[in-house]
Short mmCIF file of C-alpha atoms in Angstrom, two decimals:
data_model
loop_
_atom_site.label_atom_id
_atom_site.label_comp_id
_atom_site.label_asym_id
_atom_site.label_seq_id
_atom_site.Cartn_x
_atom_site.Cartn_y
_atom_site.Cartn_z
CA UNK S 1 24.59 -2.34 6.88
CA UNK S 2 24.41 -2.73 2.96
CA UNK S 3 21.73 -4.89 1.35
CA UNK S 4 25.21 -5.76 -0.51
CA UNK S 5 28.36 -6.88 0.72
CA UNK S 6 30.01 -5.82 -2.73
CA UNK S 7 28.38 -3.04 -4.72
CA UNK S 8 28.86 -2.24 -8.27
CA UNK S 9 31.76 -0.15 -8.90
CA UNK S 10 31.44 3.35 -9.82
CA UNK S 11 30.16 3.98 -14.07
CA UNK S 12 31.69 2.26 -16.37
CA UNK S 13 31.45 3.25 -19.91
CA UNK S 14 30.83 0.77 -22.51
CA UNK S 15 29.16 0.17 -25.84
CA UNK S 16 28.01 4.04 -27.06
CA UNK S 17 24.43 4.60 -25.48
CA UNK S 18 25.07 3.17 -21.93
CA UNK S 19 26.79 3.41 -18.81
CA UNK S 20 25.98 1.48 -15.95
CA UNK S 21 23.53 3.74 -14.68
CA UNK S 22 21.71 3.66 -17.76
CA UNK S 23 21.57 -0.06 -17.50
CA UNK S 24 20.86 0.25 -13.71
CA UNK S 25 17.66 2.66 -14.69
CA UNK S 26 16.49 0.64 -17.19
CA UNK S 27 16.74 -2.97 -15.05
CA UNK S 28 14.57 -1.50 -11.96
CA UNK S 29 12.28 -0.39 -14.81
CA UNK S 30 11.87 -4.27 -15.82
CA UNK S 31 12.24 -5.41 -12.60
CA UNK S 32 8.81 -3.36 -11.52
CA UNK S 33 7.17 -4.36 -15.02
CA UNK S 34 7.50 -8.38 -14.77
CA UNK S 35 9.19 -9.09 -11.11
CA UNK S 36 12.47 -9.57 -10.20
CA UNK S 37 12.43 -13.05 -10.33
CA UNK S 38 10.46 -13.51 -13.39
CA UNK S 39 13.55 -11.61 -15.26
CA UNK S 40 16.62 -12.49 -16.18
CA UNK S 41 19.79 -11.19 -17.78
CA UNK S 42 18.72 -12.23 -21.29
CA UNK S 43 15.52 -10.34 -20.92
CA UNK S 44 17.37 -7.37 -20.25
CA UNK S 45 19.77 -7.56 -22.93
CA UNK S 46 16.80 -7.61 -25.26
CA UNK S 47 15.19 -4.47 -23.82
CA UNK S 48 18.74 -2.55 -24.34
CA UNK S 49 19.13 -4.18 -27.40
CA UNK S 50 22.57 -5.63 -26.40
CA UNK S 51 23.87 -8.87 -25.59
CA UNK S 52 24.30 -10.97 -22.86
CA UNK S 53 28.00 -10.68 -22.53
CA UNK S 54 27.94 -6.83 -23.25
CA UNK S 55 25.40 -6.25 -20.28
CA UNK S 56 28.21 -8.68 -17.82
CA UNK S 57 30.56 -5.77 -19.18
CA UNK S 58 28.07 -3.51 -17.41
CA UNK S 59 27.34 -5.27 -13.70
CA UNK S 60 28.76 -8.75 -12.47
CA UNK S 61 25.32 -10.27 -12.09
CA UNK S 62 21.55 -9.58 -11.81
CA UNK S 63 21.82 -9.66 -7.85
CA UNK S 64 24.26 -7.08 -8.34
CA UNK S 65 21.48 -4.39 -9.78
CA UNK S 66 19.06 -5.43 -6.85
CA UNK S 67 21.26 -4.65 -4.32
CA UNK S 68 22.20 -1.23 -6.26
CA UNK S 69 18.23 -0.19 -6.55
CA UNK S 70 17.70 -1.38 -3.00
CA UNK S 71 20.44 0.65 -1.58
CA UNK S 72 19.64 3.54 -3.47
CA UNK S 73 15.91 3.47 -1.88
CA UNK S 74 17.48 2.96 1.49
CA UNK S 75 20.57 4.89 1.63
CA UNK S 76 17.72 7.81 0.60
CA UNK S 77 14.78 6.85 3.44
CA UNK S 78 17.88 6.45 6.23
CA UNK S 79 19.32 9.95 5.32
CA UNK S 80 16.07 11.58 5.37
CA UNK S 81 15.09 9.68 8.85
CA UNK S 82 18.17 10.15 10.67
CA UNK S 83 18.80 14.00 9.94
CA UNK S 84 14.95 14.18 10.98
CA UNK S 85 15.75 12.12 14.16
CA UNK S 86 18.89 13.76 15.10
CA UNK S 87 19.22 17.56 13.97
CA UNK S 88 17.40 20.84 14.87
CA UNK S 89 17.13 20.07 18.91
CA UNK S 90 14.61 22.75 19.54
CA UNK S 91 11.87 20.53 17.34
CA UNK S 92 8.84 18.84 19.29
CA UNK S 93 8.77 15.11 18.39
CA UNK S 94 4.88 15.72 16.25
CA UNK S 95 7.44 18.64 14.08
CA UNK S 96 9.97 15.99 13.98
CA UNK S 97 7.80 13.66 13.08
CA UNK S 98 5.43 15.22 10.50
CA UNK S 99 9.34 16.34 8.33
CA UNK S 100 9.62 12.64 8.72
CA UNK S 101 6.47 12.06 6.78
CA UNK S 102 7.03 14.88 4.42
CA UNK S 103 10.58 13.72 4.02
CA UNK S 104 9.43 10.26 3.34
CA UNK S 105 7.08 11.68 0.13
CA UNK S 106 10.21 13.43 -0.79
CA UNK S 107 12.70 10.55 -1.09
CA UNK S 108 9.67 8.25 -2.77
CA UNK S 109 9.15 10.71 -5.47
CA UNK S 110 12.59 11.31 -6.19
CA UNK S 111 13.37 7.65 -6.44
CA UNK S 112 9.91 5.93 -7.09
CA UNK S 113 11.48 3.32 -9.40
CA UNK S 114 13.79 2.01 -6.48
CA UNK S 115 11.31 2.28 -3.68
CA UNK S 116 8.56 0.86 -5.67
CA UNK S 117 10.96 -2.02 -6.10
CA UNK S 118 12.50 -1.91 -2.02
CA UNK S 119 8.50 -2.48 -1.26
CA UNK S 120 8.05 -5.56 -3.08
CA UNK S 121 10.59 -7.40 -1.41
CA UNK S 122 9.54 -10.72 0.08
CA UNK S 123 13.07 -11.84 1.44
CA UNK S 124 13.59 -14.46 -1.42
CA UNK S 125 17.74 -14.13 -1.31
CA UNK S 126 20.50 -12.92 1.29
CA UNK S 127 20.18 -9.78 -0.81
CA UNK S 128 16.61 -9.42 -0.18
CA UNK S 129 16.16 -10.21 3.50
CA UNK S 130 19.40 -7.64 4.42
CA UNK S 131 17.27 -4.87 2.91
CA UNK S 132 13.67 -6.09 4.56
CA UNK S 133 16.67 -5.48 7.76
CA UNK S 134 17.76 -2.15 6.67
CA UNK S 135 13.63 -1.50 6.16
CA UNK S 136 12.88 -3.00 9.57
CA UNK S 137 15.29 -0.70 11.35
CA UNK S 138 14.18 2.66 9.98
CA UNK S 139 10.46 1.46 10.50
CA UNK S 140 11.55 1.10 14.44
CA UNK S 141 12.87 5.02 13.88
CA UNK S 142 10.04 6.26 12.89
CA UNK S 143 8.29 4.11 15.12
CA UNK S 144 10.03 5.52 17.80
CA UNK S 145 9.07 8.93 16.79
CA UNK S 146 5.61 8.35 17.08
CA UNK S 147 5.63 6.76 20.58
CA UNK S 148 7.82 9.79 21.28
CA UNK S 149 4.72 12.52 20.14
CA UNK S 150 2.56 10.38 22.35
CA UNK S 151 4.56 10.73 25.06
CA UNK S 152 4.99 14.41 24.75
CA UNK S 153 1.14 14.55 24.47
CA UNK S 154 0.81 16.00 20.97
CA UNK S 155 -0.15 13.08 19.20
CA UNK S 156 -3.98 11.27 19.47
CA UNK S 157 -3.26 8.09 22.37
CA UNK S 158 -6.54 5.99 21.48
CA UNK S 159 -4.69 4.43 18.84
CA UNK S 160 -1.73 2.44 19.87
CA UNK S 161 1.59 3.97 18.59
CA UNK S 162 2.50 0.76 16.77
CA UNK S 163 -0.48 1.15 14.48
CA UNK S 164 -0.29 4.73 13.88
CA UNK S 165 2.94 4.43 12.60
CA UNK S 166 1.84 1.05 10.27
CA UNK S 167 -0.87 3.11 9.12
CA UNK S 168 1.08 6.42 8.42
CA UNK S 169 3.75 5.37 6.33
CA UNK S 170 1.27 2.89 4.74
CA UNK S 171 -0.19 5.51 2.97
CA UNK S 172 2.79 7.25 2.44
CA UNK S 173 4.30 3.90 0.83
CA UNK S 174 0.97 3.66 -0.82
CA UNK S 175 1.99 6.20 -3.24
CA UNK S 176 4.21 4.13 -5.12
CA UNK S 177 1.02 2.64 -6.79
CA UNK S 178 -0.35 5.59 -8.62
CA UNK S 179 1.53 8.90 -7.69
CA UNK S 180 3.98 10.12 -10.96
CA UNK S 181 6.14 13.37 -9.42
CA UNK S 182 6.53 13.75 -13.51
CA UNK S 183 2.31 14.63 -12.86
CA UNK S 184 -0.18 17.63 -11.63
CA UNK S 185 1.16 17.53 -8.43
CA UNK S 186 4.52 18.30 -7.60
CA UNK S 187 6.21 16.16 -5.00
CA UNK S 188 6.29 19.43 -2.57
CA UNK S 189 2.57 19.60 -2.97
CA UNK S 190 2.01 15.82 -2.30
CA UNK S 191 3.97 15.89 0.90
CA UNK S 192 2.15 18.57 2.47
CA UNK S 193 -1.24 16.74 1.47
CA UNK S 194 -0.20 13.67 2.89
CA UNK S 195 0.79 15.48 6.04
CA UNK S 196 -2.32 17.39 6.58
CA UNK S 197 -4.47 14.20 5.82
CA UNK S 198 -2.58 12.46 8.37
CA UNK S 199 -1.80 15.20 11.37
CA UNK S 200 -4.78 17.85 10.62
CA UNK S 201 -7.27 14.94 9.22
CA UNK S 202 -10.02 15.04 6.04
CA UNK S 203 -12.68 16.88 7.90
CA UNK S 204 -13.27 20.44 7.26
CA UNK S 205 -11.47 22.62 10.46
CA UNK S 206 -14.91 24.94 11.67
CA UNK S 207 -14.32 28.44 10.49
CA UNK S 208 -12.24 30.27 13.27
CA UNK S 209 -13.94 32.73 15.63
CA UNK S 210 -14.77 36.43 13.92
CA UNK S 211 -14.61 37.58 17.83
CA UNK S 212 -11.69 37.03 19.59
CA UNK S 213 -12.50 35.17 22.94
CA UNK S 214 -11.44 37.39 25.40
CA UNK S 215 -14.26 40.15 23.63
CA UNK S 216 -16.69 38.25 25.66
CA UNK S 217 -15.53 39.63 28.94
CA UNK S 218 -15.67 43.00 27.65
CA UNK N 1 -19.73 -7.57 -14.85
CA UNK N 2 -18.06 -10.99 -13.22
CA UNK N 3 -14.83 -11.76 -13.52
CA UNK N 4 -14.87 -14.64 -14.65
CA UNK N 5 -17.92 -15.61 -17.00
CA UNK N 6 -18.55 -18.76 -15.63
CA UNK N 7 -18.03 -19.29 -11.98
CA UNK N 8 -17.24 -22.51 -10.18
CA UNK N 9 -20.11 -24.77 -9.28
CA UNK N 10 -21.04 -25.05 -5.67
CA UNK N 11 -19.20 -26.91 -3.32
CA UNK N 12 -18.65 -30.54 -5.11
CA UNK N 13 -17.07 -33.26 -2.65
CA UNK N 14 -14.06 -35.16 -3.60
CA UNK N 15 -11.87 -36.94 -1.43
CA UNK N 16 -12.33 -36.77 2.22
CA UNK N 17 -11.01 -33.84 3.62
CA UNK N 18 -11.30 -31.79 0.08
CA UNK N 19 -13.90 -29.68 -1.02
CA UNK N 20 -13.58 -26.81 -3.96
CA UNK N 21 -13.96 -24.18 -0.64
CA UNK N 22 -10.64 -25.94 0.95
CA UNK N 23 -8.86 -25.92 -2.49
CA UNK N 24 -9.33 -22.14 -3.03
CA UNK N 25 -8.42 -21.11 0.55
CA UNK N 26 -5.44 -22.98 -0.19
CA UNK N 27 -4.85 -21.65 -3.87
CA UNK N 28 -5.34 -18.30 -2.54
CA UNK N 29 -3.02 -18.65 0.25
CA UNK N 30 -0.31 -20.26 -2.03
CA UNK N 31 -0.61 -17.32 -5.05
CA UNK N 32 -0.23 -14.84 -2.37
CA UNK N 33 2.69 -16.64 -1.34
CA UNK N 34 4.46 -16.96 -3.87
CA UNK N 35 2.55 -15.41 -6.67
CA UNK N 36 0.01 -16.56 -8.95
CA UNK N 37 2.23 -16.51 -12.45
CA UNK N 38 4.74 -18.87 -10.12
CA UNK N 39 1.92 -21.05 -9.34
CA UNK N 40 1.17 -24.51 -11.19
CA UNK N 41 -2.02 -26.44 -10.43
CA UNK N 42 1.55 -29.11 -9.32
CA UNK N 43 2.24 -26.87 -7.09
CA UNK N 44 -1.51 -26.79 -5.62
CA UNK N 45 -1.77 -30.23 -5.79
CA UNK N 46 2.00 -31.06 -4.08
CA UNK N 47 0.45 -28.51 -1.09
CA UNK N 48 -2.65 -30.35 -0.37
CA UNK N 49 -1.02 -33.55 -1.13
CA UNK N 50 -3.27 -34.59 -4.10
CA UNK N 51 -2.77 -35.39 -7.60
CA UNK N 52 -3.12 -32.94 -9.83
CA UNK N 53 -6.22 -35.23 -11.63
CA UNK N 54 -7.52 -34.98 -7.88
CA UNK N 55 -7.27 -31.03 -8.49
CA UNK N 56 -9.06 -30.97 -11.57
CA UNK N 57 -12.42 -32.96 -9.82
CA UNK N 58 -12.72 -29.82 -7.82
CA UNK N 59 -11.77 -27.23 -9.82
CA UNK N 60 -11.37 -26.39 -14.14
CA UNK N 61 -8.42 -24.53 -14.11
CA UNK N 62 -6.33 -22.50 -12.16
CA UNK N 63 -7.57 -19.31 -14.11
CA UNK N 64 -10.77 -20.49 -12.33
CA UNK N 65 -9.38 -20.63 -8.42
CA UNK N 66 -7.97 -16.98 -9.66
CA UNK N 67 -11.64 -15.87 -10.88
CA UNK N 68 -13.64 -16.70 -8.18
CA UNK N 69 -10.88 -15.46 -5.43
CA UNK N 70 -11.17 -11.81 -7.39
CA UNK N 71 -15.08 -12.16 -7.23
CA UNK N 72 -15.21 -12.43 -3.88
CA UNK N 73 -12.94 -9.55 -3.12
CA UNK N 74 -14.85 -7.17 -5.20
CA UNK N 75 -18.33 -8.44 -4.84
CA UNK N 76 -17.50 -7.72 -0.79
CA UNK N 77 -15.65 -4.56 -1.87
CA UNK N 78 -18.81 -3.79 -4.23
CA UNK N 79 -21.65 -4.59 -1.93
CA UNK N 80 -20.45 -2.19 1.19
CA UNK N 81 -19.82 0.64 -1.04
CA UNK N 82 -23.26 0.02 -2.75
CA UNK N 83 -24.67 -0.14 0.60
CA UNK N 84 -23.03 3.11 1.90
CA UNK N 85 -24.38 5.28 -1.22
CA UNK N 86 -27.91 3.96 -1.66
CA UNK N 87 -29.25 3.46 1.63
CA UNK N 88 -29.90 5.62 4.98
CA UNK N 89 -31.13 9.12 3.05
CA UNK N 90 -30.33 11.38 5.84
CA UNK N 91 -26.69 10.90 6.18
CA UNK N 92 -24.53 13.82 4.92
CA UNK N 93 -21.68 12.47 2.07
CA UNK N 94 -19.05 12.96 4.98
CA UNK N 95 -20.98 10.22 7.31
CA UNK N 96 -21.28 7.76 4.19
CA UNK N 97 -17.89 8.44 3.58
CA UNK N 98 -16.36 7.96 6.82
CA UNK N 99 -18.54 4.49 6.76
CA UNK N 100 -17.57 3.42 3.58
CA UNK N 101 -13.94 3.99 4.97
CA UNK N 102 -14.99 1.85 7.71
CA UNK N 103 -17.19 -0.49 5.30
CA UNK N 104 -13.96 -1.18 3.79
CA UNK N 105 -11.49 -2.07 6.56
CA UNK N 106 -14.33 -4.99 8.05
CA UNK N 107 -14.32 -6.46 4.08
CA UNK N 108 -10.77 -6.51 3.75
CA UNK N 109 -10.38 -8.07 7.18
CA UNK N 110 -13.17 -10.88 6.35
CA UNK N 111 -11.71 -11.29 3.19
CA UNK N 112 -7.83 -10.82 3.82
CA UNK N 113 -6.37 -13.11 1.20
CA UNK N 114 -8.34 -12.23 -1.59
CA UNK N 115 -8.18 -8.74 -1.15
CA UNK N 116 -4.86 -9.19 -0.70
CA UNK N 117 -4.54 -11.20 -4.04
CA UNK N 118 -6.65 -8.85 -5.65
CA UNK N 119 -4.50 -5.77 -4.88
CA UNK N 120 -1.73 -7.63 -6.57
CA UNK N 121 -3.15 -8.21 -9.92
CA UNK N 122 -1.63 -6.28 -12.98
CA UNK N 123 -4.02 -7.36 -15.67
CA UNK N 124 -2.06 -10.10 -17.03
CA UNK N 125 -4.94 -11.85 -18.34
CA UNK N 126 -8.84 -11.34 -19.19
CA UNK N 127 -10.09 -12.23 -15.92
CA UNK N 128 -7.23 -9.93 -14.33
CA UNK N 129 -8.31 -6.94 -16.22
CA UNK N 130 -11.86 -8.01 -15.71
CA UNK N 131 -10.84 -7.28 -11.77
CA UNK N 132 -9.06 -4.25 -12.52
CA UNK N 133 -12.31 -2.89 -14.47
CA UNK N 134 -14.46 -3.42 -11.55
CA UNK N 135 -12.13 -2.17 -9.30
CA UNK N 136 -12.09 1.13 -11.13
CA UNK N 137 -16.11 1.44 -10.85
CA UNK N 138 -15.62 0.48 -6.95
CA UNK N 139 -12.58 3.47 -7.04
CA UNK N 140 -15.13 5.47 -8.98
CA UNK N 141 -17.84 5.53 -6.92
CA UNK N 142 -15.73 6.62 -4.25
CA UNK N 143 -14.56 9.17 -5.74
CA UNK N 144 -17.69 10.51 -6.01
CA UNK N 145 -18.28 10.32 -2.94
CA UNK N 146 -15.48 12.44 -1.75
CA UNK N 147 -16.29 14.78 -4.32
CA UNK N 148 -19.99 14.67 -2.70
CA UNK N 149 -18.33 15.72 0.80
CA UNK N 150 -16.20 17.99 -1.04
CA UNK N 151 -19.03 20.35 -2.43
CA UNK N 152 -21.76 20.03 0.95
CA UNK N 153 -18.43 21.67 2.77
CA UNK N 154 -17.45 19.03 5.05
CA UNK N 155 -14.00 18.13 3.48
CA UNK N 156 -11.23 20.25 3.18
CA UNK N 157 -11.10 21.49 0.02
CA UNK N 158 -7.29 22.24 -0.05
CA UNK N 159 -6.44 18.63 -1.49
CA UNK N 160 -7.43 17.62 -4.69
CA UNK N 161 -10.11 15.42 -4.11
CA UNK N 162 -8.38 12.39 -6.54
CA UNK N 163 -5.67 12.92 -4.19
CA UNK N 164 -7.58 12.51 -1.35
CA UNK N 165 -9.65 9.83 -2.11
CA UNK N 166 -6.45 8.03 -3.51
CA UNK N 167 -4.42 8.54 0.05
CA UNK N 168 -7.37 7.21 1.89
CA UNK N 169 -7.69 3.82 0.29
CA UNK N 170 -4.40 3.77 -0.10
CA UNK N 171 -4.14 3.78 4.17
CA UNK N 172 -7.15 1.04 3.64
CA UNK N 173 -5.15 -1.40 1.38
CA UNK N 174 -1.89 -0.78 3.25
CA UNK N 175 -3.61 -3.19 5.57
CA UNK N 176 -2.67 -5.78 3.87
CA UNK N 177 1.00 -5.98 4.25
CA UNK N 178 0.70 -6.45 8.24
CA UNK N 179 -2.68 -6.25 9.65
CA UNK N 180 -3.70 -9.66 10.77
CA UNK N 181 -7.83 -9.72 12.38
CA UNK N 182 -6.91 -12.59 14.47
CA UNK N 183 -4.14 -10.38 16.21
CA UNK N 184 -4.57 -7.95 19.12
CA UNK N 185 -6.54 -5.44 17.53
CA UNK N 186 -9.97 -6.08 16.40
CA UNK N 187 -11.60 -5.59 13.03
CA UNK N 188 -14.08 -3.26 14.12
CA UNK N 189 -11.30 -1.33 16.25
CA UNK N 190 -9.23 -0.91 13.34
CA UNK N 191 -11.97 0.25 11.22
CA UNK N 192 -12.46 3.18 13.95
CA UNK N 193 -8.34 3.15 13.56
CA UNK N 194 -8.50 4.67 10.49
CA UNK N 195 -11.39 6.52 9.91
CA UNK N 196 -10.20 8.81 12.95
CA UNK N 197 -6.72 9.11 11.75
CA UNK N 198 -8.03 9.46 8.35
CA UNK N 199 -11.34 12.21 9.06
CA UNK N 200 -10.00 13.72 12.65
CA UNK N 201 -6.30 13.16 11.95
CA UNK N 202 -3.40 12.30 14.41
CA UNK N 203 -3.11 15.84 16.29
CA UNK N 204 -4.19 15.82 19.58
CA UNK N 205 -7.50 17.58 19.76
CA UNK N 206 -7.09 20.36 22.56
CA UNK N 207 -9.12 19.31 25.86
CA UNK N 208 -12.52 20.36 25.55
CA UNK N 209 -13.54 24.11 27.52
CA UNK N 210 -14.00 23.19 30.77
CA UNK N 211 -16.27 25.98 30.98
CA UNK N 212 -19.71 25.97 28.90
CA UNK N 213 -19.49 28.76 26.20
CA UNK N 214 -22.60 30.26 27.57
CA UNK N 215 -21.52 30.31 31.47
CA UNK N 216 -19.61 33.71 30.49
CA UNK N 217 -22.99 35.09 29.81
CA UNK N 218 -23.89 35.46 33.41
#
């Protein structure tokens, strides 16, 4: 399902300077900066420094970028999910699930703008509740990954799956607030320390054994 | 530092049924819902079916029902983390830690909305970035604190400790979005909830020897 029925047609070029992706780019920018609903058309004509009627050259309507930065954010967390979910058959579901997580830092960091904006959706529109559906449905995936490593008995059981899962990919999501891929630490980097917070936890492992068990029977 | 300079005066009765505590619960509730920018003291007074003169007995301004939400946030935010630092002298920084982790999941519970309103803010205005100021002395202090486990060994010391600290409140605030303390799981279970995911992580631990390391001795 798309969060739109009718999405914007592939780049268009017009005035010198912009494209539609440029325009696209530069909306989701605004969009994060003041709220979607809090900006209109005019507002963005001002920050390209065109008018009105050359940004409807650009993109039918306002709705129509939303829809474009939502399904950008989900076609990207989907992809990453399902290949998880479905390839490489000789994966336990705790592998399966920790790519998930690392996959998950991947696709934020390569499109922060969109899934910064795909998080702040309330539902406000028909636009907005059919991506909180697309959302809902890959949260049941992963969901479904972690009841999955709790069956198999590799995964912690004295927290309900439900909440593992809410907390997991709350941090993960929680990203969006201060991480910049553009920063210190690459996006590879990131999604290996969110992993090992999350499977291996914060406290120090002890220092492994200098003897090898079985010495102690010699 | 306050976030707002002058605070509302104690609980003043009005009309039956109204009192300044009943009109913030209510503001709070309504800027969560549908933002506090998007939210005229009309609005507050259509919700609680008053006038908007009615409004004004109990409370200055709107800037005011903002203020004192923020306050109470931080000052239960501030408090738990002052607590954690100062007191007990025989706990190792990775105990404090672990309960300021803990500290933190009970406030935001108790104090869902405005925590919830406070993670929102942007700095839009002087008592905004009056919140945001002490929040970054709250995030501060934290910090430090991880860096405190860091260095006595406890913490693993393959994460940046920014980073760390950062992903671990970040799990904390995710709360927010979904975790509701009159639901199935309690506050103080949740608060366990995370600081085992968060210190222990989600790996199974493998079952403890069932033979005494010392029995091979004999």
């Amino acid at each position: 399902m798309s969060a739109s029925a009718e999405r914007p047609t592939p780049v268009r070029q017009g005035r010198p300077g912009y494209n539609q992706e440029t325009v696209l780019r530069r909306a989701i920018d605004l969009f994060n900066a003041q709220g979607y609903d809090a900006t209109s058309v005019g507002d963005l004509a001002k920050e390209l420094g065109l008018t009105k009627s050359a940004i409807y050259h650009h993109v039918p309507s306002k709705e129509t970028l939303l829809a474009a930065a939502l399904d950008e954010a989900l076609d990207g967390l989907s992809a990453a999910i399902d290949k998880v979910v479905t390839s490489e058959p000789g994966l336990s579901a705790h592998e399966r699930l920790r790519i998930a997580v690392q996959e998950s830092v991947l696709v934020l960091a390569d499109h922060l703008p969109a899934v910064t904006l795909l998080l702040r959706v309330r539902g406000n529109s028909g636009v907005e509740r059919a991506a909180l559906e697309r959302r809902r449905v890959i949260d049941e995936k992963l969901a479904t990954l972690v009841q999955a490593a709790v069956d198999e008995g590799s995964l912690r059981d004295d927290i309900a799956p439900d909440v593992i899962s809410r907390l997991l990919f709350g941090m993960v999501n929680s990203l969006v607030e201060w991480y910049r891929p553009e920063g210190p630490v690459h996006a590879d980097e990131m999604a290996r320390s969110v992993a090992g917070l999350a499977f291996d936890g914060l406290t120090k492992a002890p220092p492994a054994p200098s003897v090898a068990p079985g010495a102690l029977d010699s």
